[in-house]
PDB file of C-alpha atoms in Angstrom:
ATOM      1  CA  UNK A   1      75.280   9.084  -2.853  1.00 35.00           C
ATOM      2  CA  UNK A   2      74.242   8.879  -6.407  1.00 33.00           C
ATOM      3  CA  UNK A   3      71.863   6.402  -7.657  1.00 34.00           C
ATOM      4  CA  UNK A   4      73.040   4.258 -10.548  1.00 34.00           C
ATOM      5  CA  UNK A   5      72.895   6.012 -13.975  1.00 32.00           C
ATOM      6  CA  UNK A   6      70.796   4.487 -16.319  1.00 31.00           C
ATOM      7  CA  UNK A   7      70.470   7.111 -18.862  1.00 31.00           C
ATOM      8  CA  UNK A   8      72.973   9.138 -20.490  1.00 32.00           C
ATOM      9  CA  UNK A   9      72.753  11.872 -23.082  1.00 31.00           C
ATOM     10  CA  UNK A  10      74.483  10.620 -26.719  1.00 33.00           C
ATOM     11  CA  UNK A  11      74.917   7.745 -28.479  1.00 36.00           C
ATOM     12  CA  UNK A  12      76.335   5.155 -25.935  1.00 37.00           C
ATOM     13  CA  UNK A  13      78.104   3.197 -28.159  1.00 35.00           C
ATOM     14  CA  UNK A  14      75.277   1.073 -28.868  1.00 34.00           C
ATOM     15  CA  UNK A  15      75.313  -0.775 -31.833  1.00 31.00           C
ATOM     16  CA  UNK A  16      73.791   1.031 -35.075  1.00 29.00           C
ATOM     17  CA  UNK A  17      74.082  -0.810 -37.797  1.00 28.00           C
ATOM     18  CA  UNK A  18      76.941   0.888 -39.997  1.00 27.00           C
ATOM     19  CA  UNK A  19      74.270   1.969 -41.931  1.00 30.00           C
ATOM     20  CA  UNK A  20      71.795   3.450 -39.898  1.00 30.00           C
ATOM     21  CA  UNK A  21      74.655   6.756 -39.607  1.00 30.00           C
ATOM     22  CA  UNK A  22      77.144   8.742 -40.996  1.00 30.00           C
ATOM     23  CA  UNK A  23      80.236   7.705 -39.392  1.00 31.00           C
ATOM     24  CA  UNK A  24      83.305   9.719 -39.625  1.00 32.00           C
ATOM     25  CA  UNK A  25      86.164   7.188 -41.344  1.00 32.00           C
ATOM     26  CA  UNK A  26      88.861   6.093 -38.474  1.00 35.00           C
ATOM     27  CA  UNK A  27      91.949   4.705 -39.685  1.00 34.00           C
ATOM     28  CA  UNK A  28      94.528   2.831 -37.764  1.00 35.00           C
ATOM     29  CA  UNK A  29      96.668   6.420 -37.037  1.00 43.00           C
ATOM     30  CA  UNK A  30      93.277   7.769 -35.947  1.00 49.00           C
ATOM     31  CA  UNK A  31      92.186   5.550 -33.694  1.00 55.00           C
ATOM     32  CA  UNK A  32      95.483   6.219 -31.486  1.00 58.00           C
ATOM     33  CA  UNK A  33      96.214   8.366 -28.975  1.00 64.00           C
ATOM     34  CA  UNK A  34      98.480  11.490 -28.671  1.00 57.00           C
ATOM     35  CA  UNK A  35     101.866  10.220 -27.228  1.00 50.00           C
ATOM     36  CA  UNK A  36     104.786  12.301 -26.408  1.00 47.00           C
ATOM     37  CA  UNK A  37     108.182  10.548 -25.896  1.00 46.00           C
ATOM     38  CA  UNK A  38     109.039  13.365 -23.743  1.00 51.00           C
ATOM     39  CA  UNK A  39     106.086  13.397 -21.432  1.00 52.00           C
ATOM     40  CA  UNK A  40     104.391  10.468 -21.897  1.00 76.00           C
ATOM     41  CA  UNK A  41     100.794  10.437 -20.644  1.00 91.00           C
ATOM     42  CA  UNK A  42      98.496   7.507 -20.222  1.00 96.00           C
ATOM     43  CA  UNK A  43      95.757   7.318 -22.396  1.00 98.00           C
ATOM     44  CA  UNK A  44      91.834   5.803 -21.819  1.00 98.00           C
ATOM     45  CA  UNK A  45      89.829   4.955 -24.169  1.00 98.00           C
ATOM     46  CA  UNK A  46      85.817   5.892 -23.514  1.00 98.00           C
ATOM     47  CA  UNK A  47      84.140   3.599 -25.277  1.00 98.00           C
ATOM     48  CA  UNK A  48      80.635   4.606 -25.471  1.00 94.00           C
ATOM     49  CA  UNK A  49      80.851   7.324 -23.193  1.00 93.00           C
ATOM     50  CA  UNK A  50      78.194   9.361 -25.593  1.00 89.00           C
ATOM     51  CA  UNK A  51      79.630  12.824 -24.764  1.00 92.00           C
ATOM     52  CA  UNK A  52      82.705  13.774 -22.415  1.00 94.00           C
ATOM     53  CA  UNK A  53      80.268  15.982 -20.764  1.00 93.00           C
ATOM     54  CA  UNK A  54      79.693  12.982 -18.727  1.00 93.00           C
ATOM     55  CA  UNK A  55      82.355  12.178 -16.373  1.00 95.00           C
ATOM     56  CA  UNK A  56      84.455   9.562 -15.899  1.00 97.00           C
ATOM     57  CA  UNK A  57      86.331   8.241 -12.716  1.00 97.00           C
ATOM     58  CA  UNK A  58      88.470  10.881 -10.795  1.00 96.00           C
ATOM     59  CA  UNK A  59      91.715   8.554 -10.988  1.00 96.00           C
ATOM     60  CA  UNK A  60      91.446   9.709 -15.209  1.00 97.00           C
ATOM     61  CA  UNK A  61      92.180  12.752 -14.104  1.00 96.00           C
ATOM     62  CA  UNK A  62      95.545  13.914 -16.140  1.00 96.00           C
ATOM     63  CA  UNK A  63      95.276  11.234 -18.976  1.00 97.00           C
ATOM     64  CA  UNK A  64      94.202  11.895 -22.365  1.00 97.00           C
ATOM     65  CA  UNK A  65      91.045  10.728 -22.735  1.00 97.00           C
ATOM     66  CA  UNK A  66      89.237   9.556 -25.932  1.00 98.00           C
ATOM     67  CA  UNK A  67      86.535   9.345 -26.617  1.00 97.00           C
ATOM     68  CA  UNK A  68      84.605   6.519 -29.078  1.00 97.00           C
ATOM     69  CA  UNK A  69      81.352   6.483 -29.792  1.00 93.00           C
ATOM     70  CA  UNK A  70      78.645   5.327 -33.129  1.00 89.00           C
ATOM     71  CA  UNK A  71      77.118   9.060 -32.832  1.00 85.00           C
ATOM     72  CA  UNK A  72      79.796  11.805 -33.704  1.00 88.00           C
ATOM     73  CA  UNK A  73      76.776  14.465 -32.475  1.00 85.00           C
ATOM     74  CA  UNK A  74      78.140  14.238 -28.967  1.00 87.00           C
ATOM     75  CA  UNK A  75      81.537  15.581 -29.797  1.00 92.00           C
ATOM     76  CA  UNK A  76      83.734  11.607 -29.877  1.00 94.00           C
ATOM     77  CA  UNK A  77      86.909  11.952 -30.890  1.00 96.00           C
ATOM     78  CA  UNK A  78      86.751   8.150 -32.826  1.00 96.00           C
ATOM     79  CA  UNK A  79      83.161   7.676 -34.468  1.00 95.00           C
ATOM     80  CA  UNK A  80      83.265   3.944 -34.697  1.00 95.00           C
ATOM     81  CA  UNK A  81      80.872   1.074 -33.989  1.00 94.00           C
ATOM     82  CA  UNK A  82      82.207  -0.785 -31.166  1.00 96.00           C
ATOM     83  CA  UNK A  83      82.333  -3.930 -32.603  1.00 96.00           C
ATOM     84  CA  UNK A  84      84.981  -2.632 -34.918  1.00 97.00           C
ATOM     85  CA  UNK A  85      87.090  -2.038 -32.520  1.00 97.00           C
ATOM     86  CA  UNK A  86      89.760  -4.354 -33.957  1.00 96.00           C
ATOM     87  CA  UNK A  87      90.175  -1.778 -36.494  1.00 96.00           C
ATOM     88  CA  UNK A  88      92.168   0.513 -34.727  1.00 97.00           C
ATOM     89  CA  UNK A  89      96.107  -0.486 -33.687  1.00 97.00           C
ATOM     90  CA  UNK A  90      97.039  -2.827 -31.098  1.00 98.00           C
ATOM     91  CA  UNK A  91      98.034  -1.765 -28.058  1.00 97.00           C
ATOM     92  CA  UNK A  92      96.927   1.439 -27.999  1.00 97.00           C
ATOM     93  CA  UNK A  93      95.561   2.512 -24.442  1.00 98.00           C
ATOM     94  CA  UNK A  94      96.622   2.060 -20.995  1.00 98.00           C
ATOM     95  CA  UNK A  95      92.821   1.740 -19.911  1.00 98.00           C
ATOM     96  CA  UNK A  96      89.358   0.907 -21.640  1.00 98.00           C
ATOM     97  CA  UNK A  97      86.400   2.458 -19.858  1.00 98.00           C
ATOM     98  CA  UNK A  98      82.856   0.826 -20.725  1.00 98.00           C
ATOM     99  CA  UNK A  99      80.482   2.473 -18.429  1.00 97.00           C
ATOM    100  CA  UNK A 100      76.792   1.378 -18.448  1.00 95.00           C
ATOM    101  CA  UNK A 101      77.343   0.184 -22.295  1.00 95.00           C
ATOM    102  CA  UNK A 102      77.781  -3.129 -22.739  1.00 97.00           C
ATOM    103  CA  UNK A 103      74.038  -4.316 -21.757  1.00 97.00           C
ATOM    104  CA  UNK A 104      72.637  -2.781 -25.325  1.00 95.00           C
ATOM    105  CA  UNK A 105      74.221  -5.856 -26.844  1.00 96.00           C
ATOM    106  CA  UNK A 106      72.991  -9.091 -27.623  1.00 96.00           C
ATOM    107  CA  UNK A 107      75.546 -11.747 -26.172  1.00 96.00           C
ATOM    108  CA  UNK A 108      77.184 -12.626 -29.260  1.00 97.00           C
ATOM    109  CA  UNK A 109      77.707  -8.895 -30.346  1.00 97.00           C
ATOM    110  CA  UNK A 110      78.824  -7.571 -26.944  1.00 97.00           C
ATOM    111  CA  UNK A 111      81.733 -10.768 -27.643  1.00 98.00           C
ATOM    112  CA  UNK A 112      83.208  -8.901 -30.136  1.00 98.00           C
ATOM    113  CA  UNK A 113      83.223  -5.407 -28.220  1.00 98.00           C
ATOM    114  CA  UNK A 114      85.422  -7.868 -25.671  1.00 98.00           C
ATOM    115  CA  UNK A 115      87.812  -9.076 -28.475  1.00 98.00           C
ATOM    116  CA  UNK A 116      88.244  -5.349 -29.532  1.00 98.00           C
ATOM    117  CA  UNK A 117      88.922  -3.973 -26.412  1.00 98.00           C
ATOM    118  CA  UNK A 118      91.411  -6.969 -25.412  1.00 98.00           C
ATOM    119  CA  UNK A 119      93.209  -5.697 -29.063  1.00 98.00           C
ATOM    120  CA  UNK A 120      93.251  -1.902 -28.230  1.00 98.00           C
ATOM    121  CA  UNK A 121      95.003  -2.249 -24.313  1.00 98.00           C
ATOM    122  CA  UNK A 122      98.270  -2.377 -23.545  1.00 98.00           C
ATOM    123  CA  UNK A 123      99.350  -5.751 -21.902  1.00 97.00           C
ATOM    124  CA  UNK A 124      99.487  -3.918 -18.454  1.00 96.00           C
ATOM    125  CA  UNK A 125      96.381  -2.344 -18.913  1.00 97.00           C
ATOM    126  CA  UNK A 126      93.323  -2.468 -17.269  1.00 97.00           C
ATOM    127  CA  UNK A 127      89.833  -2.780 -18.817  1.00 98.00           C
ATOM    128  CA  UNK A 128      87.028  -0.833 -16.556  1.00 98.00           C
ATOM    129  CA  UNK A 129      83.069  -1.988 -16.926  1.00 98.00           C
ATOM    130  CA  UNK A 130      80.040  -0.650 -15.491  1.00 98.00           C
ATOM    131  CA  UNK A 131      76.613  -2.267 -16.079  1.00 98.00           C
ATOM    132  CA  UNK A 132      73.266  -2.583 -14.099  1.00 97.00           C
ATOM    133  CA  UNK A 133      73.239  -5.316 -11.507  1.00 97.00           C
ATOM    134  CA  UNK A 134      70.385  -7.452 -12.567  1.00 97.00           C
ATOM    135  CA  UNK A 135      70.909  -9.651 -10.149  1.00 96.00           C
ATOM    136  CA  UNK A 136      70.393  -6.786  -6.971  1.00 96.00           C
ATOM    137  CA  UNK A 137      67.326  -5.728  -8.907  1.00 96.00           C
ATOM    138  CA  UNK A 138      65.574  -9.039  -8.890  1.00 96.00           C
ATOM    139  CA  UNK A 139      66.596  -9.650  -4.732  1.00 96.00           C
ATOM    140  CA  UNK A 140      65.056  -6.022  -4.218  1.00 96.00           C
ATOM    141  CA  UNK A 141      62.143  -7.033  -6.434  1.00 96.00           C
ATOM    142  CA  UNK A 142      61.516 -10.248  -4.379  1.00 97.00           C
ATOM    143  CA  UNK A 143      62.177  -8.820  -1.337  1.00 96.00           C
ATOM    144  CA  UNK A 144      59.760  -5.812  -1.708  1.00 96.00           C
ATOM    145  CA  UNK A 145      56.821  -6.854  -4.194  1.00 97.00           C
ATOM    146  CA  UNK A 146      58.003  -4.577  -6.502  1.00 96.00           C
ATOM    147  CA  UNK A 147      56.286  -5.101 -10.184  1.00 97.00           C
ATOM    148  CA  UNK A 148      57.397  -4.598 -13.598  1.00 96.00           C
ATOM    149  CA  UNK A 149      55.778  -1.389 -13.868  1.00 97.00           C
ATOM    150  CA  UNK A 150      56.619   0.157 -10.144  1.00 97.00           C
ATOM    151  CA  UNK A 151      59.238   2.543  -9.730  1.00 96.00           C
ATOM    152  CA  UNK A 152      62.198   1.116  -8.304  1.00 95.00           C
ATOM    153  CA  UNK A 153      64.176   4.565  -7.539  1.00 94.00           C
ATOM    154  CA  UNK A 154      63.947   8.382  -8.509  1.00 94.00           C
ATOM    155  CA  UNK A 155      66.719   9.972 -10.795  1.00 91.00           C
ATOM    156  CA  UNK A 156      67.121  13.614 -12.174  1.00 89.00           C
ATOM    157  CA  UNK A 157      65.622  11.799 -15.544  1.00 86.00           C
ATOM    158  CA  UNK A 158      62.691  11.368 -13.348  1.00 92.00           C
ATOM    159  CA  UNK A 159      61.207   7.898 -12.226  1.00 95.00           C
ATOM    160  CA  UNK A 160      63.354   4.678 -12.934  1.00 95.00           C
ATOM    161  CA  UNK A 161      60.918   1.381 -13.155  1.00 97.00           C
ATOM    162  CA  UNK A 162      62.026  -1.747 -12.949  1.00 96.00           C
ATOM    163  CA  UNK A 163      61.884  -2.741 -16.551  1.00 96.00           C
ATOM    164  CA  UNK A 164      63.683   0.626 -17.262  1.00 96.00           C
ATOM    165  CA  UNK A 165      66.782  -1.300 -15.622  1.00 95.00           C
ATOM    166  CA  UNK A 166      66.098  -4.823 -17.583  1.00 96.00           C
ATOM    167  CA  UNK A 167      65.400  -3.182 -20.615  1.00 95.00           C
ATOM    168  CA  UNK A 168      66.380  -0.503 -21.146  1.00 94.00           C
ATOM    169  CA  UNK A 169      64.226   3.241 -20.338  1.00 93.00           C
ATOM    170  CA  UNK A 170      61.568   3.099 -21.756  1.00 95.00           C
ATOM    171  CA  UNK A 171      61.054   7.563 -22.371  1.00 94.00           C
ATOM    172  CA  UNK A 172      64.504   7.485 -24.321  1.00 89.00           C
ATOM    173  CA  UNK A 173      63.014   4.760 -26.550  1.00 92.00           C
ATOM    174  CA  UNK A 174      59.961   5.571 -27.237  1.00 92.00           C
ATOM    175  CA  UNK A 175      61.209   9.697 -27.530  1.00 92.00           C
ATOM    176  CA  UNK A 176      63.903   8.278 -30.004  1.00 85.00           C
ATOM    177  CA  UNK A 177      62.161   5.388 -31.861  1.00 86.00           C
ATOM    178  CA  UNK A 178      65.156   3.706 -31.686  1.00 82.00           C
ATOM    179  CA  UNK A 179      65.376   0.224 -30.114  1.00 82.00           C
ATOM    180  CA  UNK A 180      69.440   0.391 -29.906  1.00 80.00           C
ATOM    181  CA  UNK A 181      68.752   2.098 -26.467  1.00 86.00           C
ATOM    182  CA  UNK A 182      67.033  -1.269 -25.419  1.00 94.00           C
ATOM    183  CA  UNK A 183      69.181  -3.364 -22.996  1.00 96.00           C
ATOM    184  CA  UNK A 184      69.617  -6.798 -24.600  1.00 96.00           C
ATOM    185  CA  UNK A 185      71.340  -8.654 -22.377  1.00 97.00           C
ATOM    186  CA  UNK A 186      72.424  -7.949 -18.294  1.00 97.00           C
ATOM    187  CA  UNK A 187      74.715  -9.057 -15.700  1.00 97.00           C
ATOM    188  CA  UNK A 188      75.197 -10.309 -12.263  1.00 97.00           C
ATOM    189  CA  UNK A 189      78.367 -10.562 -11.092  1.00 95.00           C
ATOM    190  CA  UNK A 190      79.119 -14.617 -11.655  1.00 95.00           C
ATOM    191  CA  UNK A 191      77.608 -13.565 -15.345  1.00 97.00           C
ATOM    192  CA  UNK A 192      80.371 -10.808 -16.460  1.00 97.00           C
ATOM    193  CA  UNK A 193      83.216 -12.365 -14.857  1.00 96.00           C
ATOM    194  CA  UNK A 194      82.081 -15.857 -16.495  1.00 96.00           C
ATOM    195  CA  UNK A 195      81.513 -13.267 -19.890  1.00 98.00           C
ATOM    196  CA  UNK A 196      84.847 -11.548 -19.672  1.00 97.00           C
ATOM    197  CA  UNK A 197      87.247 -13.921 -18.439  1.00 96.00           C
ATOM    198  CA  UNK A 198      87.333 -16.270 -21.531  1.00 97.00           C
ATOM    199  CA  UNK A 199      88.268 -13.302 -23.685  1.00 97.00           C
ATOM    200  CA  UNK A 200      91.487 -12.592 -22.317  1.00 97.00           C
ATOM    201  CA  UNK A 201      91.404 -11.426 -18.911  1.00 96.00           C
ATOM    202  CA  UNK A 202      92.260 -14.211 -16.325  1.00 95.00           C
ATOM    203  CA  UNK A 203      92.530 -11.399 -13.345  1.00 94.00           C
ATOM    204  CA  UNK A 204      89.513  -9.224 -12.176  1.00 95.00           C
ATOM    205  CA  UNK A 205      88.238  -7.149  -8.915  1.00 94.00           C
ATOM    206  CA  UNK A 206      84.677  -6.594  -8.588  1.00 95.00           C
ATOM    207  CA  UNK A 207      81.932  -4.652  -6.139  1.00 93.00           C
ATOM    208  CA  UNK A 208      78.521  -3.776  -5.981  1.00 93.00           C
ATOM    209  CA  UNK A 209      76.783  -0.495  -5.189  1.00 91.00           C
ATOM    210  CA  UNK A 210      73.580   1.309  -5.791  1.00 88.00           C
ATOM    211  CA  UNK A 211      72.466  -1.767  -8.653  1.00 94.00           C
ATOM    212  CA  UNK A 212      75.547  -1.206 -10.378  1.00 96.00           C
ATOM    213  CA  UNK A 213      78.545  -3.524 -10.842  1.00 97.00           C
ATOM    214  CA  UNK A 214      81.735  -2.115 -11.618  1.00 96.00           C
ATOM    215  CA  UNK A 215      84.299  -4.103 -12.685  1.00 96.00           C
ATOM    216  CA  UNK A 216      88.374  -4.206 -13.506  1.00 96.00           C
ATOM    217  CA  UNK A 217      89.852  -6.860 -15.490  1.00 96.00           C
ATOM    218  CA  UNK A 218      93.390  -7.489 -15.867  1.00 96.00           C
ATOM    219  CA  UNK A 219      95.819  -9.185 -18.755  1.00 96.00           C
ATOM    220  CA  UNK A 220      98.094  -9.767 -15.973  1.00 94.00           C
ATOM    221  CA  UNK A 221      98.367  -9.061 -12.255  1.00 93.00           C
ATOM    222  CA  UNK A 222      99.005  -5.440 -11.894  1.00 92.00           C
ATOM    223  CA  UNK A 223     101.397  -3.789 -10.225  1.00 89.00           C
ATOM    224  CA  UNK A 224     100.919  -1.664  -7.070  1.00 90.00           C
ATOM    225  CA  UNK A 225     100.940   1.346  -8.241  1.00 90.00           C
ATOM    226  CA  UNK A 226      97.831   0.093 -10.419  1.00 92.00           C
ATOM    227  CA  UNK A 227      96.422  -0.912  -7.144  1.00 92.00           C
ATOM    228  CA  UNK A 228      97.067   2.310  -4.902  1.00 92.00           C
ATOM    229  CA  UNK A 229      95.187   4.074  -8.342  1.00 93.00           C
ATOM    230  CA  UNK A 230      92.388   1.707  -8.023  1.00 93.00           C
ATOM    231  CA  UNK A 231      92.007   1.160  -4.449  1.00 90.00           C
ATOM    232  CA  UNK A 232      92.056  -2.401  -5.203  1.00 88.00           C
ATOM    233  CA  UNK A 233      93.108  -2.726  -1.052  1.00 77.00           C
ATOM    234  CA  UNK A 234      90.105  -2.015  -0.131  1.00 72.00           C
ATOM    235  CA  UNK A 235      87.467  -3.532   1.455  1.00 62.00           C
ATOM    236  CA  UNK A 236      84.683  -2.808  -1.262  1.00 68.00           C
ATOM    237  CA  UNK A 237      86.039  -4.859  -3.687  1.00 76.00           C
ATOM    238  CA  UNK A 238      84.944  -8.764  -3.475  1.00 64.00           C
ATOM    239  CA  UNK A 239      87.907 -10.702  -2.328  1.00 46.00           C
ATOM    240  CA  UNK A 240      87.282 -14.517  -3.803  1.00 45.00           C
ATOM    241  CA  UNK A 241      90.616 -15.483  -5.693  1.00 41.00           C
ATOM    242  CA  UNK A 242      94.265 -14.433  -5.282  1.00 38.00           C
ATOM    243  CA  UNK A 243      96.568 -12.192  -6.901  1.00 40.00           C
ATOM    244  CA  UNK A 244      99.642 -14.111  -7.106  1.00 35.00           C
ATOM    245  CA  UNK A 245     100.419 -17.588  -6.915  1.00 30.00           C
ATOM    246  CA  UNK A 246     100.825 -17.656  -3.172  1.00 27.00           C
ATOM    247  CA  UNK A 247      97.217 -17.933  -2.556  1.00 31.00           C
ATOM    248  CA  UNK A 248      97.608 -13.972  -1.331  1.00 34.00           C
ATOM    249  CA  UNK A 249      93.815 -12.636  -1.551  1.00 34.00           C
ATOM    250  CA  UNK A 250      94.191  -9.537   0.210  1.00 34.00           C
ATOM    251  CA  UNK A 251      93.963  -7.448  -2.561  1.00 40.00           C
ATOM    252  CA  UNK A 252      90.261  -8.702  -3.807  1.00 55.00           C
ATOM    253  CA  UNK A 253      91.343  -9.422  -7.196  1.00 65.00           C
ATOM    254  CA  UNK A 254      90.602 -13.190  -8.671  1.00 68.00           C
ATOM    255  CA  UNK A 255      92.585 -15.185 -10.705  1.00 65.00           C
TER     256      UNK A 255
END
């Protein structure tokens, strides 16, 4: 299986300052999706995603996907910084997808990509985020002397160190001169739930694998098909909390 992907080609959403680029102008109409009262389809909103070259979860497939990103050179359909994500209308998508984004915010910033995507998904939505799993990092850097500066894993980029994972790697930054590709913050799993939850999403499933957490969080508890689409039955998912009132944890989601 694939190790965890650290770097990805385009912007990643990180946060420019509005200045720093030439952003195409998104209005409210803009920022929302292709419907068709005939045929509806569900809609996702990338946020970050840097090019759609880069793929997203299979379960996607056959929803309109769009993407948003600061860079418009990787082909996004919304050039917008994420923090403005309360620009575009309410409601808009049936899923956000954050993938390996979030951690090139400072804490304070990466609260207002929260509030943002809260605004754009639908109340049955579900909001998807992947990010490094600082905490597996430091219990494999304990547990096997690893350094700073030693190479934790090899990736098609080439060598991943371990500071390439804390903050960010270190080629792409020093190739670019641009410090937005620097991590600023990471997670462990007790982190992001406890960074999440207060925004608006009092239900969440969450797993580890390959130093990645991937997390979903929920508005409300969702409804089995939602479940059969996410697998949510499954035994990868950390079961702590319940999904309903009757104490039922089966499902690994916590609320």
């Amino acid at each position: 299986m694939s190790k965890l992907p650290i770097v990805k080609c385009g912007g990643n959403g990180v946060p420019y300052k509005l200045d720093d680029v030439s952003l195409a102008a998104v209005s409210r109409k803009q920022g929302e999706p292709t419907t068709n009262s005939r045929n509806p389809m569900k809609s996702v909103l990338n946020v970050g995603g840097g090019s759609k070259t880069i793929p997203i979860p299979s379960y996607f497939e056959g929803w309109q996907h769009v993407l948003l990103d600061i860079d418009p050179k990787g082909g996004c359909d919304i050039a917008l910084d994420a923090r403005q994500l309360h620009t575009i209308a309410p409601a808009s998508y049936d899923a956000v997808y954050c993938s390996h984004n979030l951690e090139h915010y400072h804490r304070h910033d990466g609260i207002k990509v929260l509030r943002g995507m809260h605004h754009v998904l639908r109340p049955d939505g579900f909001l998807e985020i992947r990010v490094p799993d600082v905490g597996e990092v430091m219990r494999i850097a304990v547990q096997n002397g690893i350094d700073l500066d030693d190479v934790l894993y090899h990736s098609p980029a080439g060598p991943i160190l371990l500071r390439d994972v804390l903050w960010g790697y270190h080629p792409q930054i020093e190739q670019s001169g641009n410090d937005f590709f620097a991590h600023k913050t990471g997670f462990t799993c007790k982190s992001l739930v406890n960074f999440v939850t207060p925004v608006g999403f009092p239900i969440h499933a969450i797993r580890q694998q390959h130093l990645e957490i991937i997390a979903m969080f929920f508005k409300q508890p969702p409804a089995e098909e939602q479940q059969r689409l996410l697998k949510l039955t499954t035994q990868h998912w950390i079961a702590r909390g319940s999904l309903h009132e009757s104490g039922d944890s089966s499902h690994g989601l916590h609320g």
